[in-house]
mmCIF file of C-alpha atoms in Angstrom:
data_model
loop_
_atom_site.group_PDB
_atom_site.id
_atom_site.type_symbol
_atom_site.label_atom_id
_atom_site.label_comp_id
_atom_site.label_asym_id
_atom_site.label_seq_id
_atom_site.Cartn_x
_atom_site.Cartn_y
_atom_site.Cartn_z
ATOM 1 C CA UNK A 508 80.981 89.039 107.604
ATOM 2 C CA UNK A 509 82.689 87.556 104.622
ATOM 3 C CA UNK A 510 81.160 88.553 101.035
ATOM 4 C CA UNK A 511 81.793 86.862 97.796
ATOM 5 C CA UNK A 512 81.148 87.510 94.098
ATOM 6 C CA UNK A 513 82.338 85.285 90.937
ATOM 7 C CA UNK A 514 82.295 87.244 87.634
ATOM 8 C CA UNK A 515 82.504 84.832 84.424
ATOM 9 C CA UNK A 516 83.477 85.166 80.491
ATOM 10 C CA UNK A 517 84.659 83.280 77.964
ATOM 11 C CA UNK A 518 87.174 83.807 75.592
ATOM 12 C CA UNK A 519 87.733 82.761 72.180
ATOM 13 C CA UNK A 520 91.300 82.289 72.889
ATOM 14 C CA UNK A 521 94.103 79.415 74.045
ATOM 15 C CA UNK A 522 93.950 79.653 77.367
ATOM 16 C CA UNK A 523 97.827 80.268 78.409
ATOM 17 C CA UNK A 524 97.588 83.581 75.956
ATOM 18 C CA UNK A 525 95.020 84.575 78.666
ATOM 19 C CA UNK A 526 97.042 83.818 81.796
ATOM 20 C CA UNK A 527 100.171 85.552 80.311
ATOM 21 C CA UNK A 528 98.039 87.765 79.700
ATOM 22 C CA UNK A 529 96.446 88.258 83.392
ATOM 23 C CA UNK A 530 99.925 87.639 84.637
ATOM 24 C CA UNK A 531 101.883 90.218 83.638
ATOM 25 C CA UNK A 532 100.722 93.144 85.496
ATOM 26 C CA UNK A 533 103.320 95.727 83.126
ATOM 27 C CA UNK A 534 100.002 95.647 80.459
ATOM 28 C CA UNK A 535 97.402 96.029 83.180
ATOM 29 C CA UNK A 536 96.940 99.970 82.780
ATOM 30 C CA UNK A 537 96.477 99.377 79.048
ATOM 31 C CA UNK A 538 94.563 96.816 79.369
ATOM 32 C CA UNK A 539 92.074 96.913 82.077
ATOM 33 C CA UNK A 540 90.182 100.408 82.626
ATOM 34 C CA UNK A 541 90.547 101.266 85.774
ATOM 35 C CA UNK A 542 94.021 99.935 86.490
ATOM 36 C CA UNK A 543 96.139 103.281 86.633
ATOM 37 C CA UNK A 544 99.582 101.936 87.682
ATOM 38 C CA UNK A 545 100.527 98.667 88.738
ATOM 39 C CA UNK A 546 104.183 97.286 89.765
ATOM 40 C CA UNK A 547 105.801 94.313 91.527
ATOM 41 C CA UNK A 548 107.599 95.653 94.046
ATOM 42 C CA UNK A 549 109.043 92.375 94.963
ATOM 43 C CA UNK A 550 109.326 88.909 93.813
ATOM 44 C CA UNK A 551 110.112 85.420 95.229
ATOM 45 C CA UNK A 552 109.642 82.457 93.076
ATOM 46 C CA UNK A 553 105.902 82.338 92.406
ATOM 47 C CA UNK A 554 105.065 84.534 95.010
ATOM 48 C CA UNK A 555 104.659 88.707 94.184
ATOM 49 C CA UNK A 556 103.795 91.820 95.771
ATOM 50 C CA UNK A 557 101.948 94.338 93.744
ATOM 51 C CA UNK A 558 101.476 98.217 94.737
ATOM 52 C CA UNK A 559 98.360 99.576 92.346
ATOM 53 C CA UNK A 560 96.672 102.849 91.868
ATOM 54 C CA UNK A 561 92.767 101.836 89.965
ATOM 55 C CA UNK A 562 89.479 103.327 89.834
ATOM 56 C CA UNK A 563 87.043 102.509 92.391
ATOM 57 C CA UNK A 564 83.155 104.489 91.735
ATOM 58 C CA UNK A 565 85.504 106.739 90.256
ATOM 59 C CA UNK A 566 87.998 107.784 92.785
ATOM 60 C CA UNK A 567 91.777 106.678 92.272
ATOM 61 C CA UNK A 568 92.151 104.290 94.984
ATOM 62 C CA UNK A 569 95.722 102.605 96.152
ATOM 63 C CA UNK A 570 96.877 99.654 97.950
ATOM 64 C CA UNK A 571 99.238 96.783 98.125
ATOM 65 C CA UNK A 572 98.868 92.900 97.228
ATOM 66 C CA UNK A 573 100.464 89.631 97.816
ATOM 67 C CA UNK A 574 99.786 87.080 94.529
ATOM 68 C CA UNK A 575 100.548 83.358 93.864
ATOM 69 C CA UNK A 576 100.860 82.377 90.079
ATOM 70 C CA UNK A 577 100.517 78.952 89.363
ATOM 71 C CA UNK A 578 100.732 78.280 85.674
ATOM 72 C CA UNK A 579 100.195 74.813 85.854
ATOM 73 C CA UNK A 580 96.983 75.269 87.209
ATOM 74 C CA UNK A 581 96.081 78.323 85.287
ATOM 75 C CA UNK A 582 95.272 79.915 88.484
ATOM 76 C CA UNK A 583 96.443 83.215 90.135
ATOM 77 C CA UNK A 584 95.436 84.317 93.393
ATOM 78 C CA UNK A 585 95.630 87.536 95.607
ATOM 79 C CA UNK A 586 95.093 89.290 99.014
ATOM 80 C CA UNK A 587 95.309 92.899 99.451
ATOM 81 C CA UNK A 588 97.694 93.101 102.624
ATOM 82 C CA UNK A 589 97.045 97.255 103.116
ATOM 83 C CA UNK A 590 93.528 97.653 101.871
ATOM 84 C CA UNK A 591 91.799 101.529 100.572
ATOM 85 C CA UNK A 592 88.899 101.952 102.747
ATOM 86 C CA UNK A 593 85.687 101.481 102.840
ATOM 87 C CA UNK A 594 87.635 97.650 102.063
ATOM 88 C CA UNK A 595 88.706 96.152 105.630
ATOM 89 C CA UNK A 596 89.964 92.985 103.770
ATOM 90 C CA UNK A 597 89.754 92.096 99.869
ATOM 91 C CA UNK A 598 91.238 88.730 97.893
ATOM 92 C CA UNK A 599 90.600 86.458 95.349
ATOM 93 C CA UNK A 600 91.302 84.154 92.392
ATOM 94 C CA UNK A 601 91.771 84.138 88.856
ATOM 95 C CA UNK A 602 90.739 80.780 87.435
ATOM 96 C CA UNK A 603 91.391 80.500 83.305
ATOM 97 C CA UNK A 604 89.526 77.187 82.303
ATOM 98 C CA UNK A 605 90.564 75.497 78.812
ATOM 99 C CA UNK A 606 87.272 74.758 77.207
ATOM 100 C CA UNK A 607 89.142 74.003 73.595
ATOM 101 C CA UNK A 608 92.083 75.203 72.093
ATOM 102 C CA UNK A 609 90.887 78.444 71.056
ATOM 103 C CA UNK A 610 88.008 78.700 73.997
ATOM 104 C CA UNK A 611 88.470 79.808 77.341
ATOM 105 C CA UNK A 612 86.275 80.369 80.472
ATOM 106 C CA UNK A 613 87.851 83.042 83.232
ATOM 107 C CA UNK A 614 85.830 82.790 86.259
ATOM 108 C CA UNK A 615 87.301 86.110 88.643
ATOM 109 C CA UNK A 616 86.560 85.812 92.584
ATOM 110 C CA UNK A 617 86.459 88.109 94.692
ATOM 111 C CA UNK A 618 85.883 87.944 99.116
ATOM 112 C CA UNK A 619 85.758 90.830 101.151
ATOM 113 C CA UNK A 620 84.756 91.960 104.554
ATOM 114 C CA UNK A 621 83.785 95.963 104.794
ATOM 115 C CA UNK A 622 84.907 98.460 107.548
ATOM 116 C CA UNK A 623 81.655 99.609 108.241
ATOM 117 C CA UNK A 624 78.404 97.565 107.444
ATOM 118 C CA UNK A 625 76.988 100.283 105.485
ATOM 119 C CA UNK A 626 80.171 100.095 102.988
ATOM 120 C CA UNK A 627 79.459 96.512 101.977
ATOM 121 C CA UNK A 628 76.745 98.060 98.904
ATOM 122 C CA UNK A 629 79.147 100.591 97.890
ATOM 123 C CA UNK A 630 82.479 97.824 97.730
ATOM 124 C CA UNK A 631 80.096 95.554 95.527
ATOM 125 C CA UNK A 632 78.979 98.040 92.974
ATOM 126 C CA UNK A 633 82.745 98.612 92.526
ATOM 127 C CA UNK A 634 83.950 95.037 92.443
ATOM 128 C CA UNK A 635 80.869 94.571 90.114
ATOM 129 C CA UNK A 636 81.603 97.247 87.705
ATOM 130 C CA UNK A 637 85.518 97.143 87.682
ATOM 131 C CA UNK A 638 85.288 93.049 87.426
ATOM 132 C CA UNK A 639 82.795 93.183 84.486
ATOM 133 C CA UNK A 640 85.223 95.959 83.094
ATOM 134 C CA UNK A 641 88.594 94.016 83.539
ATOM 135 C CA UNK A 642 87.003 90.449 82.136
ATOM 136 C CA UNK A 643 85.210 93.061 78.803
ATOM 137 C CA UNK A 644 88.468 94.410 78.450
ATOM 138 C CA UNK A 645 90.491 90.773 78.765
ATOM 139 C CA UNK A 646 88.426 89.481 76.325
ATOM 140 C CA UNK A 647 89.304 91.927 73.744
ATOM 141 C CA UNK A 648 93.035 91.716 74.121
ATOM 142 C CA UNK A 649 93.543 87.713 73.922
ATOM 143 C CA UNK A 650 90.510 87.543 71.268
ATOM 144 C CA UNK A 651 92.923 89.709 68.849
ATOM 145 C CA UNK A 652 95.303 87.038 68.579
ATOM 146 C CA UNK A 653 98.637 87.383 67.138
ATOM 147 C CA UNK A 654 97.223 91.061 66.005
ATOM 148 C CA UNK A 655 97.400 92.379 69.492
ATOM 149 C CA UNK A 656 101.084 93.265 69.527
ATOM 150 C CA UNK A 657 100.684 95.377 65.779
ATOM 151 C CA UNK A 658 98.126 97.629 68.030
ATOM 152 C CA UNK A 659 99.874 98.443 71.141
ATOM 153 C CA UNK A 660 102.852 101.180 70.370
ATOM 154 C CA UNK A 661 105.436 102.031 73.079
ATOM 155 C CA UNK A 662 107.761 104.497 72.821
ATOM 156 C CA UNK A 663 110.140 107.144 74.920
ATOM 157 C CA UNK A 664 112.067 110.295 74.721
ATOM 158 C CA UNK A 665 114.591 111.845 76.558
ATOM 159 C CA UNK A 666 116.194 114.883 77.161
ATOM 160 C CA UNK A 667 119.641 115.760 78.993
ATOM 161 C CA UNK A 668 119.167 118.616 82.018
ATOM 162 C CA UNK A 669 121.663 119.941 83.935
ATOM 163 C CA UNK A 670 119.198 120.636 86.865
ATOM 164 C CA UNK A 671 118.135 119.015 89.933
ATOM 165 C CA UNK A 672 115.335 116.075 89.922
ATOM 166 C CA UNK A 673 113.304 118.516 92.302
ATOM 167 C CA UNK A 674 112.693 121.532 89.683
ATOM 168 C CA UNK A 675 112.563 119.151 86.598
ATOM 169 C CA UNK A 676 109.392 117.630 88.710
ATOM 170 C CA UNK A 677 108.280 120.227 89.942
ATOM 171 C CA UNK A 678 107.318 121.847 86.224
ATOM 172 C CA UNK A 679 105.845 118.750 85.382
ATOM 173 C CA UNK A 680 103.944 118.282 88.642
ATOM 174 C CA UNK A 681 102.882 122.148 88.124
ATOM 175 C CA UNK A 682 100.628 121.410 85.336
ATOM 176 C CA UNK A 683 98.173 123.876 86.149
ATOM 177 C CA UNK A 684 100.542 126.255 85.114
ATOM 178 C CA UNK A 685 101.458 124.774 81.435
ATOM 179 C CA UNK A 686 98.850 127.339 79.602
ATOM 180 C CA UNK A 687 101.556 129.911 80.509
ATOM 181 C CA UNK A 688 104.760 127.824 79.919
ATOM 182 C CA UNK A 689 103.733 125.333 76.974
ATOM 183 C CA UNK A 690 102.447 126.823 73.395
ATOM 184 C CA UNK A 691 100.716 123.430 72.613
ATOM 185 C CA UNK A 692 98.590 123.999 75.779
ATOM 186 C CA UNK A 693 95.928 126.189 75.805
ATOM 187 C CA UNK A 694 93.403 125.438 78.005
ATOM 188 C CA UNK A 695 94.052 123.103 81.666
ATOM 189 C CA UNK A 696 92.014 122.415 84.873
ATOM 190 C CA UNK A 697 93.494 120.484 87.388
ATOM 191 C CA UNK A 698 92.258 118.661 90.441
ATOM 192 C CA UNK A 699 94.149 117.230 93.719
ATOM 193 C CA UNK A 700 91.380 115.841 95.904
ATOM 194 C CA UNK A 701 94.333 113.544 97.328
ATOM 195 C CA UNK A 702 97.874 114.765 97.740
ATOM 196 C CA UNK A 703 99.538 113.066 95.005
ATOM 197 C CA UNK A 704 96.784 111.846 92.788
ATOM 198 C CA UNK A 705 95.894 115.005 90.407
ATOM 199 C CA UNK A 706 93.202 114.804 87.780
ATOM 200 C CA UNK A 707 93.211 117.058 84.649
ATOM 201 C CA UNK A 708 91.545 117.841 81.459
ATOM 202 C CA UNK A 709 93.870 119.679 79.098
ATOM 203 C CA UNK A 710 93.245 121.527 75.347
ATOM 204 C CA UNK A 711 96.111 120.700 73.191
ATOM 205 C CA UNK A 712 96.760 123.016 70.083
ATOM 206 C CA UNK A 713 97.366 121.034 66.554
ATOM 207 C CA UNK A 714 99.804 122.226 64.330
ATOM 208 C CA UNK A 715 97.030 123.393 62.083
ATOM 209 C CA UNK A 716 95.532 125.046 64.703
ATOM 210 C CA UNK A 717 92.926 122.595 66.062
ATOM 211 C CA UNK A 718 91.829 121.948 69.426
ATOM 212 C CA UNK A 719 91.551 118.812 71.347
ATOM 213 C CA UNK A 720 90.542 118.191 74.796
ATOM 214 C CA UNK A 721 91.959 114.665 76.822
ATOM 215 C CA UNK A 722 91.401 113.724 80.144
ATOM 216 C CA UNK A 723 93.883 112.290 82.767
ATOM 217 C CA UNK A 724 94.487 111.374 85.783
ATOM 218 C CA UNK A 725 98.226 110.915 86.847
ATOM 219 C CA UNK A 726 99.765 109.870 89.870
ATOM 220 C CA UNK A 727 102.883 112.249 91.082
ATOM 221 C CA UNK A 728 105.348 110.394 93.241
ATOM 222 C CA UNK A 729 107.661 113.624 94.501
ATOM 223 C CA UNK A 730 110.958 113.640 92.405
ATOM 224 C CA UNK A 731 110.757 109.750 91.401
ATOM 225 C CA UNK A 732 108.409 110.664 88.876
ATOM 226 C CA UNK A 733 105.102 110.604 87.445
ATOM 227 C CA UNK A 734 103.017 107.977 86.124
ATOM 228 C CA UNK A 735 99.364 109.329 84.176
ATOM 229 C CA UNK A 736 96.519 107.542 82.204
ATOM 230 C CA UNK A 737 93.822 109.484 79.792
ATOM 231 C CA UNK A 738 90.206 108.528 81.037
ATOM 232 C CA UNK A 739 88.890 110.255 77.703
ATOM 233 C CA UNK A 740 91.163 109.524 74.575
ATOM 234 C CA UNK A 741 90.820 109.964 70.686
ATOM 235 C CA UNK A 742 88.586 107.731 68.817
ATOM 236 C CA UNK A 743 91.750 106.133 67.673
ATOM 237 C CA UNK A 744 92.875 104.964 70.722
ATOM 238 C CA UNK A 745 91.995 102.463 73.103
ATOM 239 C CA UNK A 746 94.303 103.313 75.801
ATOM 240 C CA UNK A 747 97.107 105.746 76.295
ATOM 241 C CA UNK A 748 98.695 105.470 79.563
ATOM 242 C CA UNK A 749 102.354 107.351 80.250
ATOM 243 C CA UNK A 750 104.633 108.209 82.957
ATOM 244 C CA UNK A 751 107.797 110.981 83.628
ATOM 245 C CA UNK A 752 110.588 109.218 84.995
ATOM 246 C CA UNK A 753 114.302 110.880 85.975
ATOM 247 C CA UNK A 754 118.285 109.086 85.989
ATOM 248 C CA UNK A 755 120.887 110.488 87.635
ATOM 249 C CA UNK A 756 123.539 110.836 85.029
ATOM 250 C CA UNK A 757 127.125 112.951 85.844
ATOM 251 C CA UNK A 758 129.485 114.247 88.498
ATOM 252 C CA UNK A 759 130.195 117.739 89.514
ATOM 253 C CA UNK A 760 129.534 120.456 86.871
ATOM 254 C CA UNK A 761 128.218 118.210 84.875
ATOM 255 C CA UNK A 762 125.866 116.358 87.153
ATOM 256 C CA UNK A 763 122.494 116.300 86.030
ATOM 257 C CA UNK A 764 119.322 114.364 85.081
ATOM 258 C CA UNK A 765 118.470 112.245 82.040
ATOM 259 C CA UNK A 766 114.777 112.969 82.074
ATOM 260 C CA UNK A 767 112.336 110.489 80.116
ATOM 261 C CA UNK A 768 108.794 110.540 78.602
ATOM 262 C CA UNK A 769 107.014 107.088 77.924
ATOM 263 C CA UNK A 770 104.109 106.168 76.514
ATOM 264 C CA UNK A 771 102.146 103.225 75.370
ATOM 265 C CA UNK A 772 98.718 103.320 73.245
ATOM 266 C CA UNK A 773 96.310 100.882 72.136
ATOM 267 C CA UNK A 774 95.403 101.579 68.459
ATOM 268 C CA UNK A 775 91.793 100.782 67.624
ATOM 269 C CA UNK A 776 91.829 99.098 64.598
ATOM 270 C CA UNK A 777 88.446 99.668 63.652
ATOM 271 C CA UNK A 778 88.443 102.975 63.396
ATOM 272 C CA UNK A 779 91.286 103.403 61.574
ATOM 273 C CA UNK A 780 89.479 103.581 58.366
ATOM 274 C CA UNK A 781 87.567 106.138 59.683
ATOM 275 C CA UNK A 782 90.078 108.796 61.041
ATOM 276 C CA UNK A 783 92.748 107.996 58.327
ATOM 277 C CA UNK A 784 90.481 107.668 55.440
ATOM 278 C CA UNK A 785 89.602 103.940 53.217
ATOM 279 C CA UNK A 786 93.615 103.635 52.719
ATOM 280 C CA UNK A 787 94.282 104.388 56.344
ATOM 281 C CA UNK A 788 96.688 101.782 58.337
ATOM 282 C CA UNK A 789 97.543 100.414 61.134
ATOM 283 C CA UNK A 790 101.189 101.156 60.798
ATOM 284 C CA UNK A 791 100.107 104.860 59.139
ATOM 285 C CA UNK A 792 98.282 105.524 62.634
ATOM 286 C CA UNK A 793 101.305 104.141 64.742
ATOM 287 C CA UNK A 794 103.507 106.741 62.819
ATOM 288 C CA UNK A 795 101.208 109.899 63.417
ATOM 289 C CA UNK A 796 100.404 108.828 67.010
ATOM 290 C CA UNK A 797 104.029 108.480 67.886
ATOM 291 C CA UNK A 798 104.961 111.786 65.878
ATOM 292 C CA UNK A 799 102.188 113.719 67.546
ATOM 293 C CA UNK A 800 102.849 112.219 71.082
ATOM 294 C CA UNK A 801 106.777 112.762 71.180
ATOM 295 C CA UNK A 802 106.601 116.119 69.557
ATOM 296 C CA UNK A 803 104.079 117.157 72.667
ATOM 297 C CA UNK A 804 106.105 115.386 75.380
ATOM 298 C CA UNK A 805 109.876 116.565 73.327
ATOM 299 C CA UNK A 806 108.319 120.415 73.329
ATOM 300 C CA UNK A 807 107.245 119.905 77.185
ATOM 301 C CA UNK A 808 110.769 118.337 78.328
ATOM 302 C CA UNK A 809 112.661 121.271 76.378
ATOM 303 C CA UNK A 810 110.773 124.245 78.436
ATOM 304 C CA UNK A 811 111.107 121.493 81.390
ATOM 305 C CA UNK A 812 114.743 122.083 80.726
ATOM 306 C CA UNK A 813 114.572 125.570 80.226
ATOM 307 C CA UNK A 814 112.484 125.967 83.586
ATOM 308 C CA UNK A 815 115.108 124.203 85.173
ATOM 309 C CA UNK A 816 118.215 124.913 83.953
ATOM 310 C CA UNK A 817 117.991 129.051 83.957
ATOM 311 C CA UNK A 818 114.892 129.585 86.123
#
């Protein structure tokens, strides 16, 4: 049996700043909740087919999806072609609706058919909760405007390691270990329910000695990299998503790895004010995040490097 749901909300917004929006799936871990990682593995014209990692009743779920955009319409539609179980079969449509220039309606449909008959409650409450989510969360992003772009910060370092991929990962992947190889880390429980999909609550140390406790989950793809989002952040963040990613780089003795930290965060902008004080800014917070994020992930590449290069 075939179940449906439509979820609606409308947006004070153009309506092609909300497709864009919905269409590029890069901003979709920032954006939406419980997307965790979500790539086009392969394009043809209009047609693409995704491979995501997102929440589902809070387990990490994965699974691949075939999508038609069609921007003339303002439509995008999708099937799931290898579906996470308790889902036998899952698709839908995005429909963005111009109500005015600056209004928009998003109706997001979903049909589904459940493995087992006694799934078909527990694939509803998550389509409920993660559509309700994703259209909350859309709404927010378009309904910023032009402001949108001063908010989200992106940024990478990278080190040089004359090491193999396999024990520049492997340090990384070990993060249980990092109390006893990183100084900033002083407290970290780690999870792996699933091979692959680890969650972890850290304590990170502050230069002035503070303590502050994030929570993650990050998906570990053996020596290709890892990709990670914080479930918990700082009040000054909306999102913070990140991943660990390795290049080949030299030949012979000097063969090696160009290994790379990225990261992306949402600034909140209304409670700027309140962490930074009444002459607190946006651009003051993008400075401190990006100084206290890259000296973290530049300290945990250098003992990465160290790990690797003299065991």
């Amino acid at each position: 049996m075939t179940h449906t749901t439509t979820h609606t909300v409308m947006i004070g917004a153009p309506a092609k700043v909300v497709y864009d929006l919905v269409a590029d799936v890069t901003t979709w871990p920032y954006i939406f909740g419980p997307t965790v990682q979500a790539e086009v593995f392969e394009r043809d014209g209009s047609t693409e087919r995704l491979r995501l990692h997102a929440f589902a009743n809070g387990d990490v779920r994965t699974w691949t999806s075939r999508r038609v955009l069609d921007p003339a319409n303002l439509h995008i539609s999708f099937e799931q072609e290898r579906s996470a179980a308790p889902v036998k079969t899952m698709g839908g449509e995005w429909r963005i609706v111009p109500i005015a220039d600056s209004a928009t309606r998003v109706d997001l449909l979903h049909h589904f058919t459940a493995a087992q008959p006694e799934a078909v409650d527990v694939i509803l409450n998550a389509v409920n909760n993660n559509s309700d989510a994703e259209l909350a969360a859309l709404k927010r992003a378009a309904e910023y405007g032009d402001d949108y772009d001063k908010l989200v910060l992106s940024f990478s370092d990278s080190i040089t390691i004359h090491a193999s991929r396999k024990d520049v990962y492997e340090f990384l992947y070990r993060s249980d270990l990092w109390p006893q190889r990183l100084p900033h880390v002083a407290r970290l429980d780690l999870t792996e329910a699933v091979t692959g999909v680890q969650s972890m609550e850290m304590d990170t140390r502050s230069p002035d000695g503070s303590i502050h406790t994030t929570h993650s989950v990050r998906v570990c793809t053996p020596y290709d990299g890892i990709v990670y989002k914080q479930t918990h952040t700082p009040p000054i963040m909306a999102a913070h998503v990140g991943r660990w990613t390795f290049r080949d780089i030299g030949d012979g003795v000097e063969a090696g790895i160009e290994a790379t930290s990225h990261h992306t965060v949402v600034i909140r902008p209304e409670v700027v004010p309140e962490v930074l004080g009444a002459d607190g800014t946006i651009e003051r917070a993008r400075e401190l995040i990006r100084h206290a994020l890259g000296t973290n992930s530049l300290t945990t590449l250098r003992h990465a490097k160290e790990f690797a290069e003299n065991g």
